């Protein structure tokens, strides 16, 4: 087997030589004695041209990108996204999102801050028993968990009923428009 630099990974006896795998690296005492062997085939593979030479001692040329798109196409694709962002459908989806998220965030954050402030400023109130060993602080703390789950459920329901279909249609339209710019390829 050969490494990325063309040298054989294994010696004639089939065992790896520690000097081959660690060329240019300081060896630990275990590596120097040959007790540690690396069986990873990618161990000495260099990352995309880092430190490789062209055979004459100079640095190797940079590997060209796998795909270069025309700058004009990129500008036109950007125009598609700007057009979609300015569309009434996008503004409606964004408005529905904000009309749910902003009030929900404000209410939940207010409830959380009220719980923390009450717990620190009114420990007597939080220690007031409700039923047996259960006190107001425990009920309010469990209420934090309950409201978190309720808010998550409400958000998922709101998204499913009021935004997902419209957002999916927008995404489909955007993909169709950009696919047309790229010449029919995906």
PDB file of C-alpha atoms in Angstrom:
ATOM      1  CA  UNK A   1       0.000   0.000   0.000  1.00  0.00           C
ATOM      2  CA  UNK A   2       1.250   3.517  -0.739  1.00  0.00           C
ATOM      3  CA  UNK A   3       0.802   6.689   1.241  1.00  0.00           C
ATOM      4  CA  UNK A   4      -0.306  10.008  -0.191  1.00  0.00           C
ATOM      5  CA  UNK A   5       3.312  10.934  -0.893  1.00  0.00           C
ATOM      6  CA  UNK A   6       3.936   7.809  -2.981  1.00  0.00           C
ATOM      7  CA  UNK A   7       6.118   5.956  -0.473  1.00  0.00           C
ATOM      8  CA  UNK A   8       5.283   2.412   0.540  1.00  0.00           C
ATOM      9  CA  UNK A   9       3.569   2.134   3.897  1.00  0.00           C
ATOM     10  CA  UNK A  10       4.904  -1.286   4.685  1.00  0.00           C
ATOM     11  CA  UNK A  11       8.393  -2.657   4.579  1.00  0.00           C
ATOM     12  CA  UNK A  12       9.285  -5.917   2.849  1.00  0.00           C
ATOM     13  CA  UNK A  13       8.332  -7.970   5.906  1.00  0.00           C
ATOM     14  CA  UNK A  14       4.776  -6.637   5.934  1.00  0.00           C
ATOM     15  CA  UNK A  15       5.244  -4.616   9.140  1.00  0.00           C
ATOM     16  CA  UNK A  16       5.125  -0.843   9.276  1.00  0.00           C
ATOM     17  CA  UNK A  17       8.315   1.001   9.970  1.00  0.00           C
ATOM     18  CA  UNK A  18       7.870   3.699  12.637  1.00  0.00           C
ATOM     19  CA  UNK A  19      10.323   5.917  10.760  1.00  0.00           C
ATOM     20  CA  UNK A  20       8.177   5.845   7.614  1.00  0.00           C
ATOM     21  CA  UNK A  21       4.974   6.908   9.361  1.00  0.00           C
ATOM     22  CA  UNK A  22       6.576   9.583  11.493  1.00  0.00           C
ATOM     23  CA  UNK A  23       9.049  11.154   9.121  1.00  0.00           C
ATOM     24  CA  UNK A  24       9.651  14.741  10.183  1.00  0.00           C
ATOM     25  CA  UNK A  25       8.039  14.228  13.621  1.00  0.00           C
ATOM     26  CA  UNK A  26       9.667  13.832  17.023  1.00  0.00           C
ATOM     27  CA  UNK A  27       9.248  10.253  18.126  1.00  0.00           C
ATOM     28  CA  UNK A  28       8.150   9.289  21.604  1.00  0.00           C
ATOM     29  CA  UNK A  29      10.264   6.633  23.337  1.00  0.00           C
ATOM     30  CA  UNK A  30       7.649   3.944  22.585  1.00  0.00           C
ATOM     31  CA  UNK A  31       7.569   4.932  18.913  1.00  0.00           C
ATOM     32  CA  UNK A  32      11.366   5.013  18.662  1.00  0.00           C
ATOM     33  CA  UNK A  33      11.624   1.417  19.883  1.00  0.00           C
ATOM     34  CA  UNK A  34       8.968   0.288  17.435  1.00  0.00           C
ATOM     35  CA  UNK A  35       6.449  -0.812  20.075  1.00  0.00           C
ATOM     36  CA  UNK A  36       3.723   1.538  18.818  1.00  0.00           C
ATOM     37  CA  UNK A  37       2.354   0.956  15.329  1.00  0.00           C
ATOM     38  CA  UNK A  38      -0.389   2.924  13.618  1.00  0.00           C
ATOM     39  CA  UNK A  39      -2.782   0.909  11.480  1.00  0.00           C
ATOM     40  CA  UNK A  40      -4.819   3.870  10.246  1.00  0.00           C
ATOM     41  CA  UNK A  41      -4.478   4.083   6.432  1.00  0.00           C
ATOM     42  CA  UNK A  42      -4.996   7.865   6.567  1.00  0.00           C
ATOM     43  CA  UNK A  43      -2.443   8.481   9.293  1.00  0.00           C
ATOM     44  CA  UNK A  44       0.118  10.277   7.154  1.00  0.00           C
ATOM     45  CA  UNK A  45      -2.238  11.574   4.463  1.00  0.00           C
ATOM     46  CA  UNK A  46      -1.719  15.285   4.051  1.00  0.00           C
ATOM     47  CA  UNK A  47      -4.670  17.663   4.032  1.00  0.00           C
ATOM     48  CA  UNK A  48      -5.336  19.087   0.548  1.00  0.00           C
ATOM     49  CA  UNK A  49      -1.885  20.210  -0.425  1.00  0.00           C
ATOM     50  CA  UNK A  50      -0.521  21.248   2.955  1.00  0.00           C
ATOM     51  CA  UNK A  51       3.193  20.603   2.971  1.00  0.00           C
ATOM     52  CA  UNK A  52       3.279  18.622  -0.269  1.00  0.00           C
ATOM     53  CA  UNK A  53       6.008  19.349  -2.787  1.00  0.00           C
ATOM     54  CA  UNK A  54       5.928  19.195  -6.583  1.00  0.00           C
ATOM     55  CA  UNK A  55       8.991  16.930  -6.768  1.00  0.00           C
ATOM     56  CA  UNK A  56      11.489  19.743  -7.285  1.00  0.00           C
ATOM     57  CA  UNK A  57      11.419  20.838  -3.662  1.00  0.00           C
ATOM     58  CA  UNK A  58       8.963  23.709  -4.229  1.00  0.00           C
ATOM     59  CA  UNK A  59       5.409  23.762  -2.981  1.00  0.00           C
ATOM     60  CA  UNK A  60       2.859  21.860  -5.037  1.00  0.00           C
ATOM     61  CA  UNK A  61       0.339  23.894  -7.026  1.00  0.00           C
ATOM     62  CA  UNK A  62      -2.993  24.507  -5.383  1.00  0.00           C
ATOM     63  CA  UNK A  63      -5.632  21.905  -6.146  1.00  0.00           C
ATOM     64  CA  UNK A  64      -8.354  23.501  -8.291  1.00  0.00           C
ATOM     65  CA  UNK A  65     -11.878  23.629  -6.941  1.00  0.00           C
ATOM     66  CA  UNK A  66     -14.096  20.751  -7.993  1.00  0.00           C
ATOM     67  CA  UNK A  67     -16.697  23.119  -9.432  1.00  0.00           C
ATOM     68  CA  UNK A  68     -16.422  26.776 -10.334  1.00  0.00           C
ATOM     69  CA  UNK A  69     -19.591  28.572 -11.243  1.00  0.00           C
ATOM     70  CA  UNK A  70     -19.757  31.574 -13.446  1.00  0.00           C
ATOM     71  CA  UNK A  71     -19.858  34.790 -11.389  1.00  0.00           C
ATOM     72  CA  UNK A  72     -22.805  35.977 -13.475  1.00  0.00           C
ATOM     73  CA  UNK A  73     -24.796  32.883 -12.461  1.00  0.00           C
ATOM     74  CA  UNK A  74     -23.988  33.493  -8.797  1.00  0.00           C
ATOM     75  CA  UNK A  75     -25.250  37.058  -9.061  1.00  0.00           C
ATOM     76  CA  UNK A  76     -28.452  35.864 -10.702  1.00  0.00           C
ATOM     77  CA  UNK A  77     -28.953  33.201  -8.003  1.00  0.00           C
ATOM     78  CA  UNK A  78     -28.542  35.904  -5.361  1.00  0.00           C
ATOM     79  CA  UNK A  79     -31.173  37.941  -7.170  1.00  0.00           C
ATOM     80  CA  UNK A  80     -33.566  34.993  -6.935  1.00  0.00           C
ATOM     81  CA  UNK A  81     -33.189  34.867  -3.158  1.00  0.00           C
ATOM     82  CA  UNK A  82     -33.635  38.624  -2.854  1.00  0.00           C
ATOM     83  CA  UNK A  83     -36.752  38.434  -5.006  1.00  0.00           C
ATOM     84  CA  UNK A  84     -38.177  35.656  -2.829  1.00  0.00           C
ATOM     85  CA  UNK A  85     -37.330  37.595   0.337  1.00  0.00           C
ATOM     86  CA  UNK A  86     -39.239  40.619  -0.990  1.00  0.00           C
ATOM     87  CA  UNK A  87     -42.274  38.547  -2.022  1.00  0.00           C
ATOM     88  CA  UNK A  88     -45.601  38.827  -0.220  1.00  0.00           C
ATOM     89  CA  UNK A  89     -45.580  35.075   0.515  1.00  0.00           C
ATOM     90  CA  UNK A  90     -42.239  35.274   2.320  1.00  0.00           C
ATOM     91  CA  UNK A  91     -43.342  38.339   4.279  1.00  0.00           C
ATOM     92  CA  UNK A  92     -46.513  36.506   5.333  1.00  0.00           C
ATOM     93  CA  UNK A  93     -44.575  33.444   6.553  1.00  0.00           C
ATOM     94  CA  UNK A  94     -42.104  35.657   8.400  1.00  0.00           C
ATOM     95  CA  UNK A  95     -44.930  37.716   9.909  1.00  0.00           C
ATOM     96  CA  UNK A  96     -46.726  34.597  11.161  1.00  0.00           C
ATOM     97  CA  UNK A  97     -43.490  33.398  12.711  1.00  0.00           C
ATOM     98  CA  UNK A  98     -42.801  36.708  14.461  1.00  0.00           C
ATOM     99  CA  UNK A  99     -46.413  37.087  15.652  1.00  0.00           C
ATOM    100  CA  UNK A 100     -46.039  33.814  17.533  1.00  0.00           C
ATOM    101  CA  UNK A 101     -42.405  33.851  18.633  1.00  0.00           C
ATOM    102  CA  UNK A 102     -42.085  37.397  19.981  1.00  0.00           C
ATOM    103  CA  UNK A 103     -45.053  37.289  22.406  1.00  0.00           C
ATOM    104  CA  UNK A 104     -44.252  33.707  23.438  1.00  0.00           C
ATOM    105  CA  UNK A 105     -40.647  34.641  24.178  1.00  0.00           C
ATOM    106  CA  UNK A 106     -41.660  37.724  26.161  1.00  0.00           C
ATOM    107  CA  UNK A 107     -44.210  35.793  28.238  1.00  0.00           C
ATOM    108  CA  UNK A 108     -41.870  32.884  28.935  1.00  0.00           C
ATOM    109  CA  UNK A 109     -38.895  35.112  29.765  1.00  0.00           C
ATOM    110  CA  UNK A 110     -41.073  37.207  32.109  1.00  0.00           C
ATOM    111  CA  UNK A 111     -42.315  34.054  33.840  1.00  0.00           C
ATOM    112  CA  UNK A 112     -38.735  32.746  34.201  1.00  0.00           C
ATOM    113  CA  UNK A 113     -37.377  36.038  35.589  1.00  0.00           C
ATOM    114  CA  UNK A 114     -40.332  36.307  37.982  1.00  0.00           C
ATOM    115  CA  UNK A 115     -39.564  32.810  39.283  1.00  0.00           C
ATOM    116  CA  UNK A 116     -35.857  33.548  39.792  1.00  0.00           C
ATOM    117  CA  UNK A 117     -36.459  36.974  41.379  1.00  0.00           C
ATOM    118  CA  UNK A 118     -39.150  35.599  43.704  1.00  0.00           C
ATOM    119  CA  UNK A 119     -36.924  32.682  44.714  1.00  0.00           C
ATOM    120  CA  UNK A 120     -34.080  35.025  45.643  1.00  0.00           C
ATOM    121  CA  UNK A 121     -36.032  37.913  47.175  1.00  0.00           C
ATOM    122  CA  UNK A 122     -38.913  36.103  48.890  1.00  0.00           C
ATOM    123  CA  UNK A 123     -37.629  32.804  50.273  1.00  0.00           C
ATOM    124  CA  UNK A 124     -40.384  32.799  52.882  1.00  0.00           C
ATOM    125  CA  UNK A 125     -43.064  32.867  50.217  1.00  0.00           C
ATOM    126  CA  UNK A 126     -41.353  30.130  48.193  1.00  0.00           C
ATOM    127  CA  UNK A 127     -41.061  27.975  51.334  1.00  0.00           C
ATOM    128  CA  UNK A 128     -44.796  28.206  52.097  1.00  0.00           C
ATOM    129  CA  UNK A 129     -46.240  24.667  52.103  1.00  0.00           C
ATOM    130  CA  UNK A 130     -48.856  23.774  49.489  1.00  0.00           C
ATOM    131  CA  UNK A 131     -49.497  20.087  50.230  1.00  0.00           C
ATOM    132  CA  UNK A 132     -47.395  18.147  52.709  1.00  0.00           C
ATOM    133  CA  UNK A 133     -43.705  18.606  51.931  1.00  0.00           C
ATOM    134  CA  UNK A 134     -44.456  20.307  48.598  1.00  0.00           C
ATOM    135  CA  UNK A 135     -43.990  24.083  48.766  1.00  0.00           C
ATOM    136  CA  UNK A 136     -44.613  27.036  46.430  1.00  0.00           C
ATOM    137  CA  UNK A 137     -41.020  26.974  45.138  1.00  0.00           C
ATOM    138  CA  UNK A 138     -41.304  23.330  44.090  1.00  0.00           C
ATOM    139  CA  UNK A 139     -44.628  23.942  42.346  1.00  0.00           C
ATOM    140  CA  UNK A 140     -43.221  27.005  40.538  1.00  0.00           C
ATOM    141  CA  UNK A 141     -40.066  25.076  39.551  1.00  0.00           C
ATOM    142  CA  UNK A 142     -42.126  22.229  38.128  1.00  0.00           C
ATOM    143  CA  UNK A 143     -44.260  24.884  36.441  1.00  0.00           C
ATOM    144  CA  UNK A 144     -41.141  26.001  34.575  1.00  0.00           C
ATOM    145  CA  UNK A 145     -40.791  22.524  33.100  1.00  0.00           C
ATOM    146  CA  UNK A 146     -44.489  22.283  32.281  1.00  0.00           C
ATOM    147  CA  UNK A 147     -44.543  25.667  30.542  1.00  0.00           C
ATOM    148  CA  UNK A 148     -41.412  24.742  28.567  1.00  0.00           C
ATOM    149  CA  UNK A 149     -43.097  21.602  27.235  1.00  0.00           C
ATOM    150  CA  UNK A 150     -46.364  23.463  26.560  1.00  0.00           C
ATOM    151  CA  UNK A 151     -44.542  26.218  24.685  1.00  0.00           C
ATOM    152  CA  UNK A 152     -42.637  23.656  22.608  1.00  0.00           C
ATOM    153  CA  UNK A 153     -45.874  21.863  21.747  1.00  0.00           C
ATOM    154  CA  UNK A 154     -47.604  25.155  20.878  1.00  0.00           C
ATOM    155  CA  UNK A 155     -44.696  26.229  18.659  1.00  0.00           C
ATOM    156  CA  UNK A 156     -44.646  22.919  16.776  1.00  0.00           C
ATOM    157  CA  UNK A 157     -48.438  23.028  16.308  1.00  0.00           C
ATOM    158  CA  UNK A 158     -48.339  26.651  15.125  1.00  0.00           C
ATOM    159  CA  UNK A 159     -45.552  25.874  12.664  1.00  0.00           C
ATOM    160  CA  UNK A 160     -47.354  22.808  11.318  1.00  0.00           C
ATOM    161  CA  UNK A 161     -50.707  24.533  10.898  1.00  0.00           C
ATOM    162  CA  UNK A 162     -49.755  28.063   9.888  1.00  0.00           C
ATOM    163  CA  UNK A 163     -46.249  28.134   8.356  1.00  0.00           C
ATOM    164  CA  UNK A 164     -44.866  24.821   7.147  1.00  0.00           C
ATOM    165  CA  UNK A 165     -46.901  24.453   3.967  1.00  0.00           C
ATOM    166  CA  UNK A 166     -46.285  28.049   2.856  1.00  0.00           C
ATOM    167  CA  UNK A 167     -42.571  27.795   3.705  1.00  0.00           C
ATOM    168  CA  UNK A 168     -42.278  24.522   1.787  1.00  0.00           C
ATOM    169  CA  UNK A 169     -43.908  26.122  -1.259  1.00  0.00           C
ATOM    170  CA  UNK A 170     -41.475  29.053  -1.021  1.00  0.00           C
ATOM    171  CA  UNK A 171     -38.538  26.680  -0.781  1.00  0.00           C
ATOM    172  CA  UNK A 172     -39.803  24.713  -3.782  1.00  0.00           C
ATOM    173  CA  UNK A 173     -40.258  27.880  -5.841  1.00  0.00           C
ATOM    174  CA  UNK A 174     -36.783  29.088  -4.891  1.00  0.00           C
ATOM    175  CA  UNK A 175     -35.218  25.764  -5.868  1.00  0.00           C
ATOM    176  CA  UNK A 176     -37.039  25.779  -9.187  1.00  0.00           C
ATOM    177  CA  UNK A 177     -35.863  29.325  -9.955  1.00  0.00           C
ATOM    178  CA  UNK A 178     -32.231  28.609  -9.015  1.00  0.00           C
ATOM    179  CA  UNK A 179     -32.300  25.313 -10.913  1.00  0.00           C
ATOM    180  CA  UNK A 180     -33.326  27.244 -14.015  1.00  0.00           C
ATOM    181  CA  UNK A 181     -30.363  29.603 -13.574  1.00  0.00           C
ATOM    182  CA  UNK A 182     -27.929  26.706 -13.257  1.00  0.00           C
ATOM    183  CA  UNK A 183     -29.065  25.258 -16.536  1.00  0.00           C
ATOM    184  CA  UNK A 184     -31.280  22.427 -15.313  1.00  0.00           C
ATOM    185  CA  UNK A 185     -28.798  20.774 -12.961  1.00  0.00           C
ATOM    186  CA  UNK A 186     -29.365  20.324  -9.293  1.00  0.00           C
TER     187      UNK A 186
END
